[in-house]
Amino acid sequence: MAMSDPLGDLLTRIRNGQRASKTSIVCPHSMLKTNVLNVLKDEGFIRGYSKREVRKGVTEIVVELKYHEGAPVIREISRISTPGRRVYSAIGDLTRERGGLGIKILSTGKGVLSDSAARAANVGGEVLCRVF
């Protein structure tokens, strides 16, 4: 059966993995997930990720979760724009997440960017999720 919200599935796997104190999680591969994981890695929310081929034509992503003094680095991760309700934001309307401590991840014309990178590039787009 096809998955209706692959990005929501990735965020839920990360959330559940950190609640269970896992060192890593595994999820199916897609380019959107890879781009979102690049932003999370650049912003310091995860250690990293790697791709592995399960069998010909089927690839998985292994995400290494990050902890600080035993507590998960990601305290809250949630989907904003869903397949049933898309949320778009102009760059001027984009608010800072938790006083600048958190980030929002946007899908823009220039790729998947964090809110600070989108401000620097002066582009708005679809608000995919927020991370704190």
PDB file of C-alpha atoms in Angstrom:
ATOM      1  CA  MET A   1       0.000   0.000   0.000  1.00  0.00           C
ATOM      2  CA  ALA A   2       1.269   3.460  -0.888  1.00  0.00           C
ATOM      3  CA  MET A   3       2.121   5.912   1.859  1.00  0.00           C
ATOM      4  CA  SER A   4       0.088   9.136   1.739  1.00  0.00           C
ATOM      5  CA  ASP A   5       2.523  11.332   3.713  1.00  0.00           C
ATOM      6  CA  PRO A   6       6.145  10.138   3.484  1.00  0.00           C
ATOM      7  CA  LEU A   7       7.589  13.224   5.205  1.00  0.00           C
ATOM      8  CA  GLY A   8       5.128  12.870   8.085  1.00  0.00           C
ATOM      9  CA  ASP A   9       6.236   9.246   8.401  1.00  0.00           C
ATOM     10  CA  LEU A  10       9.910  10.326   8.639  1.00  0.00           C
ATOM     11  CA  LEU A  11       9.136  12.907  11.327  1.00  0.00           C
ATOM     12  CA  THR A  12       7.142  10.349  13.322  1.00  0.00           C
ATOM     13  CA  ARG A  13       9.966   7.804  13.078  1.00  0.00           C
ATOM     14  CA  ILE A  14      12.435  10.411  14.374  1.00  0.00           C
ATOM     15  CA  ARG A  15      10.087  11.409  17.209  1.00  0.00           C
ATOM     16  CA  ASN A  16       9.420   7.790  18.232  1.00  0.00           C
ATOM     17  CA  GLY A  17      13.083   6.819  17.910  1.00  0.00           C
ATOM     18  CA  GLN A  18      14.177   9.583  20.246  1.00  0.00           C
ATOM     19  CA  ARG A  19      11.463   8.781  22.773  1.00  0.00           C
ATOM     20  CA  ALA A  20      12.718   5.175  22.794  1.00  0.00           C
ATOM     21  CA  SER A  21      16.373   6.388  23.090  1.00  0.00           C
ATOM     22  CA  LYS A  22      17.386   4.703  19.834  1.00  0.00           C
ATOM     23  CA  THR A  23      20.761   5.570  18.316  1.00  0.00           C
ATOM     24  CA  SER A  24      19.424   5.371  14.766  1.00  0.00           C
ATOM     25  CA  ILE A  25      16.231   4.838  12.793  1.00  0.00           C
ATOM     26  CA  VAL A  26      15.555   3.418   9.324  1.00  0.00           C
ATOM     27  CA  CYS A  27      13.060   4.763   6.780  1.00  0.00           C
ATOM     28  CA  PRO A  28      12.370   4.395   3.043  1.00  0.00           C
ATOM     29  CA  HIS A  29      14.373   6.695   0.770  1.00  0.00           C
ATOM     30  CA  SER A  30      13.062   9.717  -1.132  1.00  0.00           C
ATOM     31  CA  MET A  31      14.727  12.910  -2.332  1.00  0.00           C
ATOM     32  CA  LEU A  32      12.459  15.131  -0.197  1.00  0.00           C
ATOM     33  CA  LYS A  33      13.433  13.190   2.929  1.00  0.00           C
ATOM     34  CA  THR A  34      17.112  13.466   1.974  1.00  0.00           C
ATOM     35  CA  ASN A  35      16.789  17.237   1.533  1.00  0.00           C
ATOM     36  CA  VAL A  36      15.011  17.642   4.885  1.00  0.00           C
ATOM     37  CA  LEU A  37      17.673  15.495   6.584  1.00  0.00           C
ATOM     38  CA  ASN A  38      20.382  17.702   5.028  1.00  0.00           C
ATOM     39  CA  VAL A  39      18.796  20.743   6.703  1.00  0.00           C
ATOM     40  CA  LEU A  40      18.479  18.902  10.044  1.00  0.00           C
ATOM     41  CA  LYS A  41      22.143  17.860   9.831  1.00  0.00           C
ATOM     42  CA  ASP A  42      23.347  21.361   8.896  1.00  0.00           C
ATOM     43  CA  GLU A  43      21.384  22.882  11.785  1.00  0.00           C
ATOM     44  CA  GLY A  44      22.783  20.312  14.246  1.00  0.00           C
ATOM     45  CA  PHE A  45      19.604  18.390  15.092  1.00  0.00           C
ATOM     46  CA  ILE A  46      20.867  14.980  13.907  1.00  0.00           C
ATOM     47  CA  ARG A  47      24.357  13.448  13.694  1.00  0.00           C
ATOM     48  CA  GLY A  48      23.951  12.421  10.083  1.00  0.00           C
ATOM     49  CA  TYR A  49      22.389   9.916   7.748  1.00  0.00           C
ATOM     50  CA  SER A  50      23.419   7.368   5.162  1.00  0.00           C
ATOM     51  CA  LYS A  51      21.709   5.535   2.324  1.00  0.00           C
ATOM     52  CA  ARG A  52      21.845   1.781   1.912  1.00  0.00           C
ATOM     53  CA  GLU A  53      20.459  -0.434  -0.809  1.00  0.00           C
ATOM     54  CA  VAL A  54      18.302  -3.250   0.557  1.00  0.00           C
ATOM     55  CA  ARG A  55      17.872  -4.914  -2.826  1.00  0.00           C
ATOM     56  CA  LYS A  56      17.960  -3.732  -6.401  1.00  0.00           C
ATOM     57  CA  GLY A  57      15.789  -0.643  -6.722  1.00  0.00           C
ATOM     58  CA  VAL A  58      14.952  -0.378  -2.993  1.00  0.00           C
ATOM     59  CA  THR A  59      16.932   2.068  -0.866  1.00  0.00           C
ATOM     60  CA  GLU A  60      16.644   2.948   2.819  1.00  0.00           C
ATOM     61  CA  ILE A  61      17.937   5.866   4.848  1.00  0.00           C
ATOM     62  CA  VAL A  62      19.607   5.264   8.210  1.00  0.00           C
ATOM     63  CA  VAL A  63      19.320   8.390  10.380  1.00  0.00           C
ATOM     64  CA  GLU A  64      21.716   8.763  13.324  1.00  0.00           C
ATOM     65  CA  LEU A  65      19.893  10.547  16.141  1.00  0.00           C
ATOM     66  CA  LYS A  66      21.658  13.059  18.373  1.00  0.00           C
ATOM     67  CA  TYR A  67      21.529  13.362  22.159  1.00  0.00           C
ATOM     68  CA  HIS A  68      23.025  15.908  24.554  1.00  0.00           C
ATOM     69  CA  GLU A  69      23.673  14.785  28.134  1.00  0.00           C
ATOM     70  CA  GLY A  70      21.236  11.909  27.681  1.00  0.00           C
ATOM     71  CA  ALA A  71      18.366  14.089  26.420  1.00  0.00           C
ATOM     72  CA  PRO A  72      17.289  14.201  22.762  1.00  0.00           C
ATOM     73  CA  VAL A  73      18.450  17.290  20.861  1.00  0.00           C
ATOM     74  CA  ILE A  74      15.080  17.445  19.080  1.00  0.00           C
ATOM     75  CA  ARG A  75      12.509  18.272  21.738  1.00  0.00           C
ATOM     76  CA  GLU A  76       9.631  18.838  19.338  1.00  0.00           C
ATOM     77  CA  ILE A  77       9.245  18.008  15.656  1.00  0.00           C
ATOM     78  CA  SER A  78       5.913  18.436  13.903  1.00  0.00           C
ATOM     79  CA  ARG A  79       4.461  18.614  10.415  1.00  0.00           C
ATOM     80  CA  ILE A  80       2.871  21.914   9.399  1.00  0.00           C
ATOM     81  CA  SER A  81       1.904  21.505   5.742  1.00  0.00           C
ATOM     82  CA  THR A  82       0.059  18.234   5.158  1.00  0.00           C
ATOM     83  CA  PRO A  83      -1.192  16.610   1.941  1.00  0.00           C
ATOM     84  CA  GLY A  84      -4.728  17.729   2.813  1.00  0.00           C
ATOM     85  CA  ARG A  85      -3.818  21.263   3.928  1.00  0.00           C
ATOM     86  CA  ARG A  86      -0.888  22.999   2.296  1.00  0.00           C
ATOM     87  CA  VAL A  87       0.588  25.953   4.178  1.00  0.00           C
ATOM     88  CA  TYR A  88       2.564  28.570   2.260  1.00  0.00           C
ATOM     89  CA  SER A  89       4.348  31.592   3.649  1.00  0.00           C
ATOM     90  CA  ALA A  90       5.922  34.673   2.144  1.00  0.00           C
ATOM     91  CA  ILE A  91       9.302  35.484   3.619  1.00  0.00           C
ATOM     92  CA  GLY A  92       7.928  38.597   5.342  1.00  0.00           C
ATOM     93  CA  ASP A  93       5.194  36.591   7.083  1.00  0.00           C
ATOM     94  CA  LEU A  94       7.547  33.885   8.385  1.00  0.00           C
ATOM     95  CA  THR A  95       7.903  34.139  12.158  1.00  0.00           C
ATOM     96  CA  ARG A  96      10.867  32.905  14.199  1.00  0.00           C
ATOM     97  CA  GLU A  97      10.376  29.567  15.928  1.00  0.00           C
ATOM     98  CA  ARG A  98      10.733  29.669  19.737  1.00  0.00           C
ATOM     99  CA  GLY A  99      12.608  32.973  19.744  1.00  0.00           C
ATOM    100  CA  GLY A 100      15.187  31.741  17.234  1.00  0.00           C
ATOM    101  CA  LEU A 101      16.019  28.493  19.074  1.00  0.00           C
ATOM    102  CA  GLY A 102      13.989  26.330  16.705  1.00  0.00           C
ATOM    103  CA  ILE A 103      13.724  26.231  12.933  1.00  0.00           C
ATOM    104  CA  LYS A 104      11.084  25.839  10.270  1.00  0.00           C
ATOM    105  CA  ILE A 105      11.922  23.892   7.137  1.00  0.00           C
ATOM    106  CA  LEU A 106      10.591  25.283   3.863  1.00  0.00           C
ATOM    107  CA  SER A 107      10.326  23.911   0.354  1.00  0.00           C
ATOM    108  CA  THR A 108      11.206  26.863  -1.880  1.00  0.00           C
ATOM    109  CA  GLY A 109      12.040  27.486  -5.502  1.00  0.00           C
ATOM    110  CA  LYS A 110      15.698  27.273  -4.484  1.00  0.00           C
ATOM    111  CA  GLY A 111      15.312  23.889  -2.759  1.00  0.00           C
ATOM    112  CA  VAL A 112      14.558  22.761   0.777  1.00  0.00           C
ATOM    113  CA  LEU A 113      15.880  25.411   3.196  1.00  0.00           C
ATOM    114  CA  SER A 114      15.723  26.350   6.853  1.00  0.00           C
ATOM    115  CA  ASP A 115      13.863  29.547   7.686  1.00  0.00           C
ATOM    116  CA  SER A 116      17.117  31.466   8.265  1.00  0.00           C
ATOM    117  CA  ALA A 117      18.534  30.324   4.901  1.00  0.00           C
ATOM    118  CA  ALA A 118      15.239  31.275   3.223  1.00  0.00           C
ATOM    119  CA  ARG A 119      15.453  34.752   4.772  1.00  0.00           C
ATOM    120  CA  ALA A 120      19.022  35.100   3.502  1.00  0.00           C
ATOM    121  CA  ALA A 121      17.925  34.000  -0.002  1.00  0.00           C
ATOM    122  CA  ASN A 122      14.779  36.190   0.298  1.00  0.00           C
ATOM    123  CA  VAL A 123      12.413  33.404  -0.807  1.00  0.00           C
ATOM    124  CA  GLY A 124       9.208  32.041   0.678  1.00  0.00           C
ATOM    125  CA  GLY A 125       7.528  28.716   0.058  1.00  0.00           C
ATOM    126  CA  GLU A 126       5.694  25.791   1.571  1.00  0.00           C
ATOM    127  CA  VAL A 127       6.320  25.389   5.303  1.00  0.00           C
ATOM    128  CA  LEU A 128       7.003  21.659   5.684  1.00  0.00           C
ATOM    129  CA  CYS A 129       7.701  21.289   9.404  1.00  0.00           C
ATOM    130  CA  ARG A 130       9.036  22.916  12.549  1.00  0.00           C
ATOM    131  CA  VAL A 131      11.785  21.633  14.807  1.00  0.00           C
ATOM    132  CA  PHE A 132      12.729  22.696  18.314  1.00  0.00           C
TER     133      PHE A 132
END
